[in-house]
mmCIF file of C-alpha atoms in Angstrom:
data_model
loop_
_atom_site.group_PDB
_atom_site.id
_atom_site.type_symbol
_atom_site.label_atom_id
_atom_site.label_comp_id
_atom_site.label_asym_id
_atom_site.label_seq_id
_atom_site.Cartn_x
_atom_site.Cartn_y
_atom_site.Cartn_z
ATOM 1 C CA UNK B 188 -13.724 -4.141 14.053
ATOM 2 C CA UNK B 189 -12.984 -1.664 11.275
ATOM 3 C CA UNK B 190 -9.931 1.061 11.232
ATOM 4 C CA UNK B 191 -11.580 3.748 13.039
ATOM 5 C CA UNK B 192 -8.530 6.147 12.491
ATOM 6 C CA UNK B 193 -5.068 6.743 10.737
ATOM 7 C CA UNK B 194 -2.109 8.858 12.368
ATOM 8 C CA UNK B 195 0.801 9.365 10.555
ATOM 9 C CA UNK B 196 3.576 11.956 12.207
ATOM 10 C CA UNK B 197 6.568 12.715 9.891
ATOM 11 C CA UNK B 198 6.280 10.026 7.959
ATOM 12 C CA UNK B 199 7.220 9.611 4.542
ATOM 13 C CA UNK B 200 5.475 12.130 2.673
ATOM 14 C CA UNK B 201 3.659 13.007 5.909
ATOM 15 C CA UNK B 202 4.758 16.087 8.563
ATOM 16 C CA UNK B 203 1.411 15.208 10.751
ATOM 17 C CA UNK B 204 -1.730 13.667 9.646
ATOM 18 C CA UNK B 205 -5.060 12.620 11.052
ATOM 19 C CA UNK B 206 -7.396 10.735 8.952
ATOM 20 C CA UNK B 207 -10.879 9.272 10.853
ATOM 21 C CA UNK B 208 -12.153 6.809 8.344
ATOM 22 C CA UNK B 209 -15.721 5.511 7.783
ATOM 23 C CA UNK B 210 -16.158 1.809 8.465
ATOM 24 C CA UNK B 211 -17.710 1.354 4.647
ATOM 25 C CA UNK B 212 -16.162 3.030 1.964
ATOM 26 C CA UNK B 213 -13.291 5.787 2.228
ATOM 27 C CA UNK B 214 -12.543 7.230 -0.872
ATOM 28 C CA UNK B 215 -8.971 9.177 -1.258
ATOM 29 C CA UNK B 216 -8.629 11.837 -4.041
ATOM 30 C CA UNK B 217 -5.721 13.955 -4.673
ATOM 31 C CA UNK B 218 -2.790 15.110 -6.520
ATOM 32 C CA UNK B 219 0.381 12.998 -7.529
ATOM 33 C CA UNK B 220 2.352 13.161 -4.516
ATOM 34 C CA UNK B 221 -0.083 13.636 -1.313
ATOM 35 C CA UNK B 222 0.410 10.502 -0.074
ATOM 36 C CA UNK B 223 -2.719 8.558 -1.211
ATOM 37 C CA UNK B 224 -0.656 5.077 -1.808
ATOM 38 C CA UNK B 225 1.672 5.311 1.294
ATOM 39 C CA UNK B 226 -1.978 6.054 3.710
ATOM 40 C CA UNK B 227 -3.186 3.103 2.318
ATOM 41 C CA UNK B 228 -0.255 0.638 2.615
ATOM 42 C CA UNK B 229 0.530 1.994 6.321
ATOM 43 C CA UNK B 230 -3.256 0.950 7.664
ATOM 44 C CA UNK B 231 -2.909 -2.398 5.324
ATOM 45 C CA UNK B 232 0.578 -3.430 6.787
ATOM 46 C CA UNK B 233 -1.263 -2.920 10.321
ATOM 47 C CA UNK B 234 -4.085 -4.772 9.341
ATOM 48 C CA UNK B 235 -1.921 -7.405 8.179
ATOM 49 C CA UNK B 236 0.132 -8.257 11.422
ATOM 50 C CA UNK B 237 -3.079 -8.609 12.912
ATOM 51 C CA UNK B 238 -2.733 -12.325 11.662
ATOM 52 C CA UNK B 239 0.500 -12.652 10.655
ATOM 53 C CA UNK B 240 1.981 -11.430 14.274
ATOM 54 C CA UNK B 241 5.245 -10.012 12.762
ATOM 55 C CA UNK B 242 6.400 -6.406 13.793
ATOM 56 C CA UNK B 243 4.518 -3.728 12.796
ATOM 57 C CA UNK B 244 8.048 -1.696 11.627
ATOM 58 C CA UNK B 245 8.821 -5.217 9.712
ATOM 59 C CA UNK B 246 5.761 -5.185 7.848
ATOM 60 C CA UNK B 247 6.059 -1.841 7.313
ATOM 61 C CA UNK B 248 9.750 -2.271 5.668
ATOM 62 C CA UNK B 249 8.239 -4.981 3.439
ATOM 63 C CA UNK B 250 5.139 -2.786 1.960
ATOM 64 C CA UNK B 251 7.116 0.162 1.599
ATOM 65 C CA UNK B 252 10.423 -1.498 0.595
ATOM 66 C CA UNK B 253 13.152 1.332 1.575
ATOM 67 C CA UNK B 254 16.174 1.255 0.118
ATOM 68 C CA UNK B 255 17.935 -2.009 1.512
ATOM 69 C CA UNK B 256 15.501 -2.729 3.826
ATOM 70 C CA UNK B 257 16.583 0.949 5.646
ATOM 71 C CA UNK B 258 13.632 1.385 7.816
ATOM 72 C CA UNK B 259 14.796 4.910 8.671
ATOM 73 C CA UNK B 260 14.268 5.990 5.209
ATOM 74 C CA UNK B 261 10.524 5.848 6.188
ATOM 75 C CA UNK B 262 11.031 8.795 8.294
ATOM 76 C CA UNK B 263 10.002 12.263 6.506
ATOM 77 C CA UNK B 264 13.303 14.277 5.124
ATOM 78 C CA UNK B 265 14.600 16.436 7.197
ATOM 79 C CA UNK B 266 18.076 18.290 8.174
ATOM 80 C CA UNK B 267 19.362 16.205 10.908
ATOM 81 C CA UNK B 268 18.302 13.416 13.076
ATOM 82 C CA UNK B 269 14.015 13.171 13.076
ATOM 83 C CA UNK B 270 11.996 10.360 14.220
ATOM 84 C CA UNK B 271 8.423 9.086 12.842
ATOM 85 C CA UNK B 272 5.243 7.555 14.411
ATOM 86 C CA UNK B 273 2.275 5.249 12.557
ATOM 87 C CA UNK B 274 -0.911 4.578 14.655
ATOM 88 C CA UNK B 275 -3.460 2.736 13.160
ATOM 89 C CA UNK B 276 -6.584 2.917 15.671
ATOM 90 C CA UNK B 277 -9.921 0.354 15.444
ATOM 91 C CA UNK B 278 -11.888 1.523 18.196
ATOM 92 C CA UNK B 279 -10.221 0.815 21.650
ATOM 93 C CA UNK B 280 -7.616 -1.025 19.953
ATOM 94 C CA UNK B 281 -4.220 0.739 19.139
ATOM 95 C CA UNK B 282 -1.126 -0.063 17.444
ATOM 96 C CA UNK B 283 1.803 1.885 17.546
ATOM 97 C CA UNK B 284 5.131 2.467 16.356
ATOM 98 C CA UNK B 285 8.148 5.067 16.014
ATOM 99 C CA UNK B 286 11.382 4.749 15.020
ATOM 100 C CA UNK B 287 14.412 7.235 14.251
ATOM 101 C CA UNK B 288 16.309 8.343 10.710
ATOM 102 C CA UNK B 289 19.534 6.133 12.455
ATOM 103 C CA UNK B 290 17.152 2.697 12.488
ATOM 104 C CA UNK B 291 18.040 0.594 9.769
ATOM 105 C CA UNK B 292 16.747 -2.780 10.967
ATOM 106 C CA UNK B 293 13.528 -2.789 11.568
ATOM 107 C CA UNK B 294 13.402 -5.864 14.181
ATOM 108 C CA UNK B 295 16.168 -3.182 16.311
ATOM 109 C CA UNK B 296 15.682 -2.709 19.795
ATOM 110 C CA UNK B 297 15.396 0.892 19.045
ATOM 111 C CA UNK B 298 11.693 0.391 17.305
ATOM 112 C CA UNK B 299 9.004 0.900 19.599
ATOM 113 C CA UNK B 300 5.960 -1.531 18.209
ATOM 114 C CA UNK B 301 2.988 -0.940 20.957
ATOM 115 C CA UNK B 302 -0.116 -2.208 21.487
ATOM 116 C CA UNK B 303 0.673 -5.977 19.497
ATOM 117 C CA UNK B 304 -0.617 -8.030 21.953
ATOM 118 C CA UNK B 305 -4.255 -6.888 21.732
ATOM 119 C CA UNK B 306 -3.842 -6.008 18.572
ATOM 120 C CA UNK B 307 -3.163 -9.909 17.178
ATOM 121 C CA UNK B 308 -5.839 -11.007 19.603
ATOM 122 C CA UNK B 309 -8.386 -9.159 17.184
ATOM 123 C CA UNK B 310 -7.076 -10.337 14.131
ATOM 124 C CA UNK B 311 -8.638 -8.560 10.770
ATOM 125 C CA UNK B 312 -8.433 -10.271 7.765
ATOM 126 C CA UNK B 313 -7.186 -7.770 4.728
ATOM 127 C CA UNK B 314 -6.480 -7.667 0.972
ATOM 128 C CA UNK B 315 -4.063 -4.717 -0.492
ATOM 129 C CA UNK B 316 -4.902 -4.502 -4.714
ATOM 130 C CA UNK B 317 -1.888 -2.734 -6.211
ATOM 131 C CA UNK B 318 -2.392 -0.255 -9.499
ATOM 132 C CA UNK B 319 -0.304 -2.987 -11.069
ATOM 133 C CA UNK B 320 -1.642 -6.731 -11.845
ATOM 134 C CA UNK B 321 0.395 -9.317 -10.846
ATOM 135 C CA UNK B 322 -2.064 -12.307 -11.621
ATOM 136 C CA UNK B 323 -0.928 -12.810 -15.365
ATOM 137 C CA UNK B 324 2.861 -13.393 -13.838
ATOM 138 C CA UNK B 325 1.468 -15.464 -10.612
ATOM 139 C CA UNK B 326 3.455 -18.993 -12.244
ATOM 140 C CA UNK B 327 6.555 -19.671 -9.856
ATOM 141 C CA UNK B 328 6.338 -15.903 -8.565
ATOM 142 C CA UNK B 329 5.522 -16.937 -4.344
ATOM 143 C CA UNK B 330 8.628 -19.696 -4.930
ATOM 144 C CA UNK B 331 10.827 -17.078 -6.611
ATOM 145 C CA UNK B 332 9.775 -14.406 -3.799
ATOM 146 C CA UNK B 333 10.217 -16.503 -0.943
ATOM 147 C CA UNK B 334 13.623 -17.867 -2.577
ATOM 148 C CA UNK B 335 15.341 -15.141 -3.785
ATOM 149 C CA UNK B 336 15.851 -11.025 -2.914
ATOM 150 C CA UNK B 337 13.570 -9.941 -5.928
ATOM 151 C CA UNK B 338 12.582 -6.182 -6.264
ATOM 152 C CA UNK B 339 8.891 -6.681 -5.145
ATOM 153 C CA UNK B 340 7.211 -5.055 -2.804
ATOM 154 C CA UNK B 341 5.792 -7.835 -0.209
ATOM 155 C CA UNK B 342 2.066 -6.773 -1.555
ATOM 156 C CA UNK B 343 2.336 -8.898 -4.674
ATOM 157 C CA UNK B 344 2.828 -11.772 -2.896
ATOM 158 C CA UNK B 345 0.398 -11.044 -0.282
ATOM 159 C CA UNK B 346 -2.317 -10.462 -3.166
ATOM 160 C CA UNK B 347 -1.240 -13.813 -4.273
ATOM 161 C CA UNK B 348 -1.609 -15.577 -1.240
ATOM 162 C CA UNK B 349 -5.033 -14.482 -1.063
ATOM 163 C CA UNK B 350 -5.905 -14.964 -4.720
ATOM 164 C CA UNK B 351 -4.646 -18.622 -4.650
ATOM 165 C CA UNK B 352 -7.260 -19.792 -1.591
ATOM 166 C CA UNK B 353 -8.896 -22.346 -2.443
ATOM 167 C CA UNK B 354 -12.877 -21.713 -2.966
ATOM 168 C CA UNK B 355 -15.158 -21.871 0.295
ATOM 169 C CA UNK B 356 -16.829 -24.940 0.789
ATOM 170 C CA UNK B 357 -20.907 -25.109 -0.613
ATOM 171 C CA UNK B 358 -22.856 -22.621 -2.811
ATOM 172 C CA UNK B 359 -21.809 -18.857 -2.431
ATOM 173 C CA UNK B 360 -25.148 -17.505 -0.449
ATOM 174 C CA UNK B 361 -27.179 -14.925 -2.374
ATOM 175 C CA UNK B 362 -25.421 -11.890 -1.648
ATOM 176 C CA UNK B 363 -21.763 -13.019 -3.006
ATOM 177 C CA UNK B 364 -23.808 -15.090 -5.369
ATOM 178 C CA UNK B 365 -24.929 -11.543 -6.639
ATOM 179 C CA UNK B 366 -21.986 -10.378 -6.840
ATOM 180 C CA UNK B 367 -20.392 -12.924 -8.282
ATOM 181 C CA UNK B 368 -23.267 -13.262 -11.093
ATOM 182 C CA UNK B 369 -22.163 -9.247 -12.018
ATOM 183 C CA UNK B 370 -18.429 -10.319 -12.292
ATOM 184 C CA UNK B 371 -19.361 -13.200 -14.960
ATOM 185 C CA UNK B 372 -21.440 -10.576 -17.249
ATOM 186 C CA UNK B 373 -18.750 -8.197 -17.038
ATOM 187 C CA UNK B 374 -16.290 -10.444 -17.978
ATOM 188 C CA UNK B 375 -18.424 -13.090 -19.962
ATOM 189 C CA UNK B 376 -16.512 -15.534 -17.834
ATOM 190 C CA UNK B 377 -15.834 -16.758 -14.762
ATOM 191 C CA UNK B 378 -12.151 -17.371 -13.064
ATOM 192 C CA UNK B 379 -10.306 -20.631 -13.014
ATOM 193 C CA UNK B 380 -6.875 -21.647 -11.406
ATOM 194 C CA UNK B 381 -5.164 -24.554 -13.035
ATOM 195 C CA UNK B 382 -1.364 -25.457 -11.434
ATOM 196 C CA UNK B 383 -1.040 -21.552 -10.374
ATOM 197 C CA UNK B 384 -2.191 -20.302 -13.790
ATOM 198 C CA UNK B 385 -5.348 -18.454 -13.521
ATOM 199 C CA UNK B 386 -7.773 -18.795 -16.811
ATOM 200 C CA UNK B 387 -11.329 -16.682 -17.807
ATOM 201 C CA UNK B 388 -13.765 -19.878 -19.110
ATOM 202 C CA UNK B 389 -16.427 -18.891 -20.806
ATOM 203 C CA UNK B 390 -18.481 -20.468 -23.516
ATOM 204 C CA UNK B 391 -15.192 -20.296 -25.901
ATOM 205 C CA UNK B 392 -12.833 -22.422 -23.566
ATOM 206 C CA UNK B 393 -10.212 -20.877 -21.441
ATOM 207 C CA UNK B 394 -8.065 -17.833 -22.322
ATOM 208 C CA UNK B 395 -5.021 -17.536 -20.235
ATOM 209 C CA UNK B 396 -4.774 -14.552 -18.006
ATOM 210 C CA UNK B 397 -1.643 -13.588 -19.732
ATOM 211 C CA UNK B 398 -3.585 -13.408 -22.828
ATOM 212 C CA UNK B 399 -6.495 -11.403 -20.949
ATOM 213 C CA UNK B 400 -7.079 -7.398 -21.296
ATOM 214 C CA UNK B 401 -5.331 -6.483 -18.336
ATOM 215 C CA UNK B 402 -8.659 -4.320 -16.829
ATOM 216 C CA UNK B 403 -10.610 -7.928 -16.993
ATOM 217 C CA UNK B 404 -8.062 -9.183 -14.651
ATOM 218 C CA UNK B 405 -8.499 -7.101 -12.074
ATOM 219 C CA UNK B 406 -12.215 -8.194 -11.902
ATOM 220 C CA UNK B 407 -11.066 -11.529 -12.051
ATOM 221 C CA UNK B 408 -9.118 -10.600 -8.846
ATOM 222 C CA UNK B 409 -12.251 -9.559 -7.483
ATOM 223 C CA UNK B 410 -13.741 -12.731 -8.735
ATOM 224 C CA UNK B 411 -11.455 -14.734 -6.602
ATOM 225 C CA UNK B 412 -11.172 -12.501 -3.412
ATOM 226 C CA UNK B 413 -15.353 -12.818 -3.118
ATOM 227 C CA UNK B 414 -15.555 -16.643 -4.071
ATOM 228 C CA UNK B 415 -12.627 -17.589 -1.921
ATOM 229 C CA UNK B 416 -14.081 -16.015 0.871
ATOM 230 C CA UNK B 417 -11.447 -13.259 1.532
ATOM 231 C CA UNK B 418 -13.832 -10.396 1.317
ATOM 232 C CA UNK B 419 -16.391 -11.358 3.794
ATOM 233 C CA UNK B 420 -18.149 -9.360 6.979
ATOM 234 C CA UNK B 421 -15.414 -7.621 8.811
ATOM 235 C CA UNK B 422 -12.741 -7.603 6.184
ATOM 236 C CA UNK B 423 -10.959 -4.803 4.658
ATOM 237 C CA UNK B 424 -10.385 -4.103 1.144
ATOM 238 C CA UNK B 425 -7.371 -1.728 0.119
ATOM 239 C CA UNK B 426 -7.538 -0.806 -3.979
ATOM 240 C CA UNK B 427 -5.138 1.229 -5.369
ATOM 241 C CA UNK B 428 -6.465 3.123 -8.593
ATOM 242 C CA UNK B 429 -9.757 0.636 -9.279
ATOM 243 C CA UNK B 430 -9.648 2.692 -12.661
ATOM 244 C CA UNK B 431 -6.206 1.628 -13.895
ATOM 245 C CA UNK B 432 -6.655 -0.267 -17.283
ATOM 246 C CA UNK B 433 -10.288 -0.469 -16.892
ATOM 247 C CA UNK B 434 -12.894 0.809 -19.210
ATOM 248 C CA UNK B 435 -14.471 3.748 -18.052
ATOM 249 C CA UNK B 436 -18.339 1.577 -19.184
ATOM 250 C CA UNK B 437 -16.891 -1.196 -16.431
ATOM 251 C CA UNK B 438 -17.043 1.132 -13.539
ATOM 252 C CA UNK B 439 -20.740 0.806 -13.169
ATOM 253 C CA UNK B 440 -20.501 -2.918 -12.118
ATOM 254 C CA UNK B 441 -16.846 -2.066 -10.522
ATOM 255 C CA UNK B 442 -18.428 0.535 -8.383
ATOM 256 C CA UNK B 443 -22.065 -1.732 -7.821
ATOM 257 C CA UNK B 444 -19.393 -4.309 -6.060
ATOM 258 C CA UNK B 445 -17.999 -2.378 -3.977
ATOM 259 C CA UNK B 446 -21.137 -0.609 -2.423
ATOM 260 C CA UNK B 447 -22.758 -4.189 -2.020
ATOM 261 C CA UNK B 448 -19.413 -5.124 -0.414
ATOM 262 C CA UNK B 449 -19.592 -2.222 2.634
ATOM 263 C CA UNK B 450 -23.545 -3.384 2.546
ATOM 264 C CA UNK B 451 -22.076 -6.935 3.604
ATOM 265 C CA UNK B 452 -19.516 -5.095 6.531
ATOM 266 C CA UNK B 453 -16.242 -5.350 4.323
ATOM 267 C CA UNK B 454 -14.812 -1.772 4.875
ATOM 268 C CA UNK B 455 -12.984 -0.333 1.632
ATOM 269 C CA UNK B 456 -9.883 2.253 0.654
ATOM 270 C CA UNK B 457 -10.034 3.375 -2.703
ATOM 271 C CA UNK B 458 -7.409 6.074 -3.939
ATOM 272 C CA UNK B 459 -8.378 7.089 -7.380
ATOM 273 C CA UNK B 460 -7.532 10.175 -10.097
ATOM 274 C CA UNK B 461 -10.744 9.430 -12.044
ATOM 275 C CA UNK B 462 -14.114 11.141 -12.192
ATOM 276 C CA UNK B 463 -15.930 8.290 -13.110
ATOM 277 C CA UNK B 464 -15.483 6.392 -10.021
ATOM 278 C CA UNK B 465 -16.873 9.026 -8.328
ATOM 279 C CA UNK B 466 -19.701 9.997 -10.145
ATOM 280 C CA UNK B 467 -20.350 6.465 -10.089
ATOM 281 C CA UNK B 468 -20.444 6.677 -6.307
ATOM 282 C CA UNK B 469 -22.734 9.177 -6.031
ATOM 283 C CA UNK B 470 -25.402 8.025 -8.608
ATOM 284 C CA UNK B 471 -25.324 4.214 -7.190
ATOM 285 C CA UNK B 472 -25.006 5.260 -3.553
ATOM 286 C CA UNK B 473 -27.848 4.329 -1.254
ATOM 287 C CA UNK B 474 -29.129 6.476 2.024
ATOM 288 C CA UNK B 475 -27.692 4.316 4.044
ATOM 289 C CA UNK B 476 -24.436 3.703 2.630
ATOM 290 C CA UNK B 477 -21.488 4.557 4.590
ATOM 291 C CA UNK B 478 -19.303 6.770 2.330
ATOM 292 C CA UNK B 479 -16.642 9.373 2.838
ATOM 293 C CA UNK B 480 -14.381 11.401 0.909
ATOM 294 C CA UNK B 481 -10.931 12.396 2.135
ATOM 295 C CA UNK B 482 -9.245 14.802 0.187
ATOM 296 C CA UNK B 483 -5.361 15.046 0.269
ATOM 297 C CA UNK B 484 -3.910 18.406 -0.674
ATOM 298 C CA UNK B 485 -0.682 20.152 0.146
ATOM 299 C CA UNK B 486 -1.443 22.976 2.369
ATOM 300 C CA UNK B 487 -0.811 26.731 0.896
ATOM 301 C CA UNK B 488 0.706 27.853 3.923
ATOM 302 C CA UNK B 489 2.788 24.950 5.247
ATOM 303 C CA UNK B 490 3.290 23.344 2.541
ATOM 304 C CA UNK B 491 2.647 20.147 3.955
ATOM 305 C CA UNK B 492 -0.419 17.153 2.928
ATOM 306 C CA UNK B 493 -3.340 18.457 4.740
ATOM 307 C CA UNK B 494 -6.805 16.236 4.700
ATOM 308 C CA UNK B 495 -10.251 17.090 4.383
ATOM 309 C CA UNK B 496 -12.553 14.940 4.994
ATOM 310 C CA UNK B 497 -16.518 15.335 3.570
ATOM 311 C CA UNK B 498 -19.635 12.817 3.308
ATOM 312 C CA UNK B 499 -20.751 13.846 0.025
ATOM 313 C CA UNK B 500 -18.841 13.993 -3.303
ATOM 314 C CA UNK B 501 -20.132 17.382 -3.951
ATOM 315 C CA UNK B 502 -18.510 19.098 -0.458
ATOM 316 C CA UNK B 503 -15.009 17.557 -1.349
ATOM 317 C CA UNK B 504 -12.562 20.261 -1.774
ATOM 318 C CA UNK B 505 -10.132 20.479 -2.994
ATOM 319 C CA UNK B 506 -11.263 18.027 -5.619
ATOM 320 C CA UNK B 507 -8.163 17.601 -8.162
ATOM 321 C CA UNK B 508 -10.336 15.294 -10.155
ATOM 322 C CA UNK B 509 -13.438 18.274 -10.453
ATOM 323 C CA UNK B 510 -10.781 20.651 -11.280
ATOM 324 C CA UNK B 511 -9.402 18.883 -14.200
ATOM 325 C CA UNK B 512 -12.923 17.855 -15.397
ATOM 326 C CA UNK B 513 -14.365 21.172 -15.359
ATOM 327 C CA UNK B 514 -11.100 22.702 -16.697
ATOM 328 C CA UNK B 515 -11.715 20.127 -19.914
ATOM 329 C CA UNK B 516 -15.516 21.587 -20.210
ATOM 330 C CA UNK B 517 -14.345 25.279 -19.978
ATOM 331 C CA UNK B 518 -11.733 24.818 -22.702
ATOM 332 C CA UNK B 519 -14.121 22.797 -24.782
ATOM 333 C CA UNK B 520 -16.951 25.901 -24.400
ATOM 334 C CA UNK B 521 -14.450 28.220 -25.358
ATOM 335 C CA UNK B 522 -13.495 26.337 -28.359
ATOM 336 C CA UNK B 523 -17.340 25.625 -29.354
ATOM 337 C CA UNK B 524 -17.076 29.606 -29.069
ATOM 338 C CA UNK B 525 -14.429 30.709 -30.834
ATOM 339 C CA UNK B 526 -15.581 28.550 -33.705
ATOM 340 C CA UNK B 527 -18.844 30.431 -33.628
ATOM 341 C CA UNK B 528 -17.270 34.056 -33.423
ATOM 342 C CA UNK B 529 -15.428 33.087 -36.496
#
């Protein structure tokens, strides 16, 4: 069952914030700094315990990454003592927890996980994709990680773990065929993993991903996820900035894989600062396609992130990304007429 809803009170960049989320594609749009990352990572790190069975708080401190592991640094900034709640909500299903400012381990007494039990019952299988690749430095990384205290966020080695699955048995059926034939034109190639070093073969040979334009890995990533079988009916996909790194003339396929994804049931997060993905969006979109558009602001008034939530591209507002475009075409026009007052 997909996340039906996201509740975040005082926490992190959050004072109190509802998001109800389509189960295809939810696109986040916003300014640096309202919270577009940290909504994302929150529903993924409850998604995740769903088949991991750690604490919700734990996985929380691993995504996020406080300071020293201080869970209570996840708690909005305040004067004096506060306390935080995350509720991630699919359906009847909810899981819950809140913990204080004073909580620095998050497997303390004090943390108040609820609703686990059911929860792990339904398990959901998930994929978080960072802004940053992590495939071209996958070599030793998950023994290093689970070795050492490295400066990672757990997310790389999740990704990881999910890129390195070994392909699903017999030939991909037509859909993920499909989509699997649009990866190989894209990237004249297809994706290759040879003693945890990932390769593009093509005609040519094999070019190491470290030697790879870094925008081609990320559809190798893609390549992976849909042959391994980790974006299938019922999964979530999480994508951090699809656009980072990628040529704007690869978001037409980029953006044709994700709508044929929700059209298979895989319910997707995309935060993104570029127009292209959602003009893309709104040209390729179907009738029938589940899409909506959650825009992240910081309130006038309060001062706080505020969300507003539309099913068309063209009733988002505030739209940071329409501002800045349209600010480019005004300057441009007066240019073009300066030049011909002159």
């Amino acid at each position: 069952m997909a996340i039906t809803r996201i509740g975040l009170r005082r926490f992190t960049a959050f004072e109190d914030l509802d998001l109800e989320a389509s189960p295809g594609v939810n696109v986040l749009v916003g300014a640096n700094g309202t919270g577009k990352t940290h909504l994302m990572k929150a529903a993924y790190a409850a998604c995740d315990i769903s088949k991991s069975g750690i604490g919700f708080a734990e996985k929380l401190a691993g995504v996020f990454m406080p300071s020293n592991g201080n869970l209570g640094r996840l708690v909005k900034r305040r004067v004096g003592r506060s306390k935080c709640r995350v509720e991630i909500r699919r359906g009847d299903l909810a899981l819950e927890t809140s913990f204080s400012t004073l909580v620095k381990d998050p497997r303390s007494p004090s943390v108040a996980d609820t609703g686990v039990r059911d929860w792990i019952a339904a398990p959901l299988e998930s994929v978080f994709v960072p802004a940053k690749e992590i495939l071209a430095n996958a070599p030793g990384f998950r023994s290093l990680y689970n070795q050492r205290e490295v400066h990672f966020e757990e997310i790389y080695d999740d990704i990881l773990v999910r890129a390195y699955r070994p392909s699903l048995r017999g030939k991909p059926d037509n859909r993920r065929g499909k989509l699997l034939e649009i990866l190989r034109d894209a990237m004249d190639g297809r994706v290759t993993t040879r003693d945890e070093e990932f390769f593009l073969r093509n005609k040519q040979g094999e070019l190491e991903f470290s030697l790879l334009a870094e925008g081609m890995r990320k559809l190798g990533l893609l390549w992976l996820l849909i042959q391994n079988g980790t974006l299938l009916d019922g999964s979530v996909l999480f994508w951090d900035e699809p656009e980072t790194n990628l040529n704007p003339k690869l978001m037409r396929p980029t953006i044709e894989i994700l709508l044929e994804l929700q059209r298979m049931g895989v319910q997707i997060f995309i935060a993104t600062h570029e127009y292209a993905v959602l003009k893309e969006l709104d040209l390729q979109a179907e009738p029938e396609d589940k899409i909506a558009f959650h825009s992240l602001y910081r309130d006038e008034d309060s001062g706080e992130i505020a969300c507003h939530s539309a099913d068309g591209y063209l009733r988002v507002h505030p739209n940071a990304i329409a501002e800045a475009f349209n600010d480019l075409y005004d300057r441009d026009i007066a240019r073009v007429l300066r030049g011909m007052a002159a």
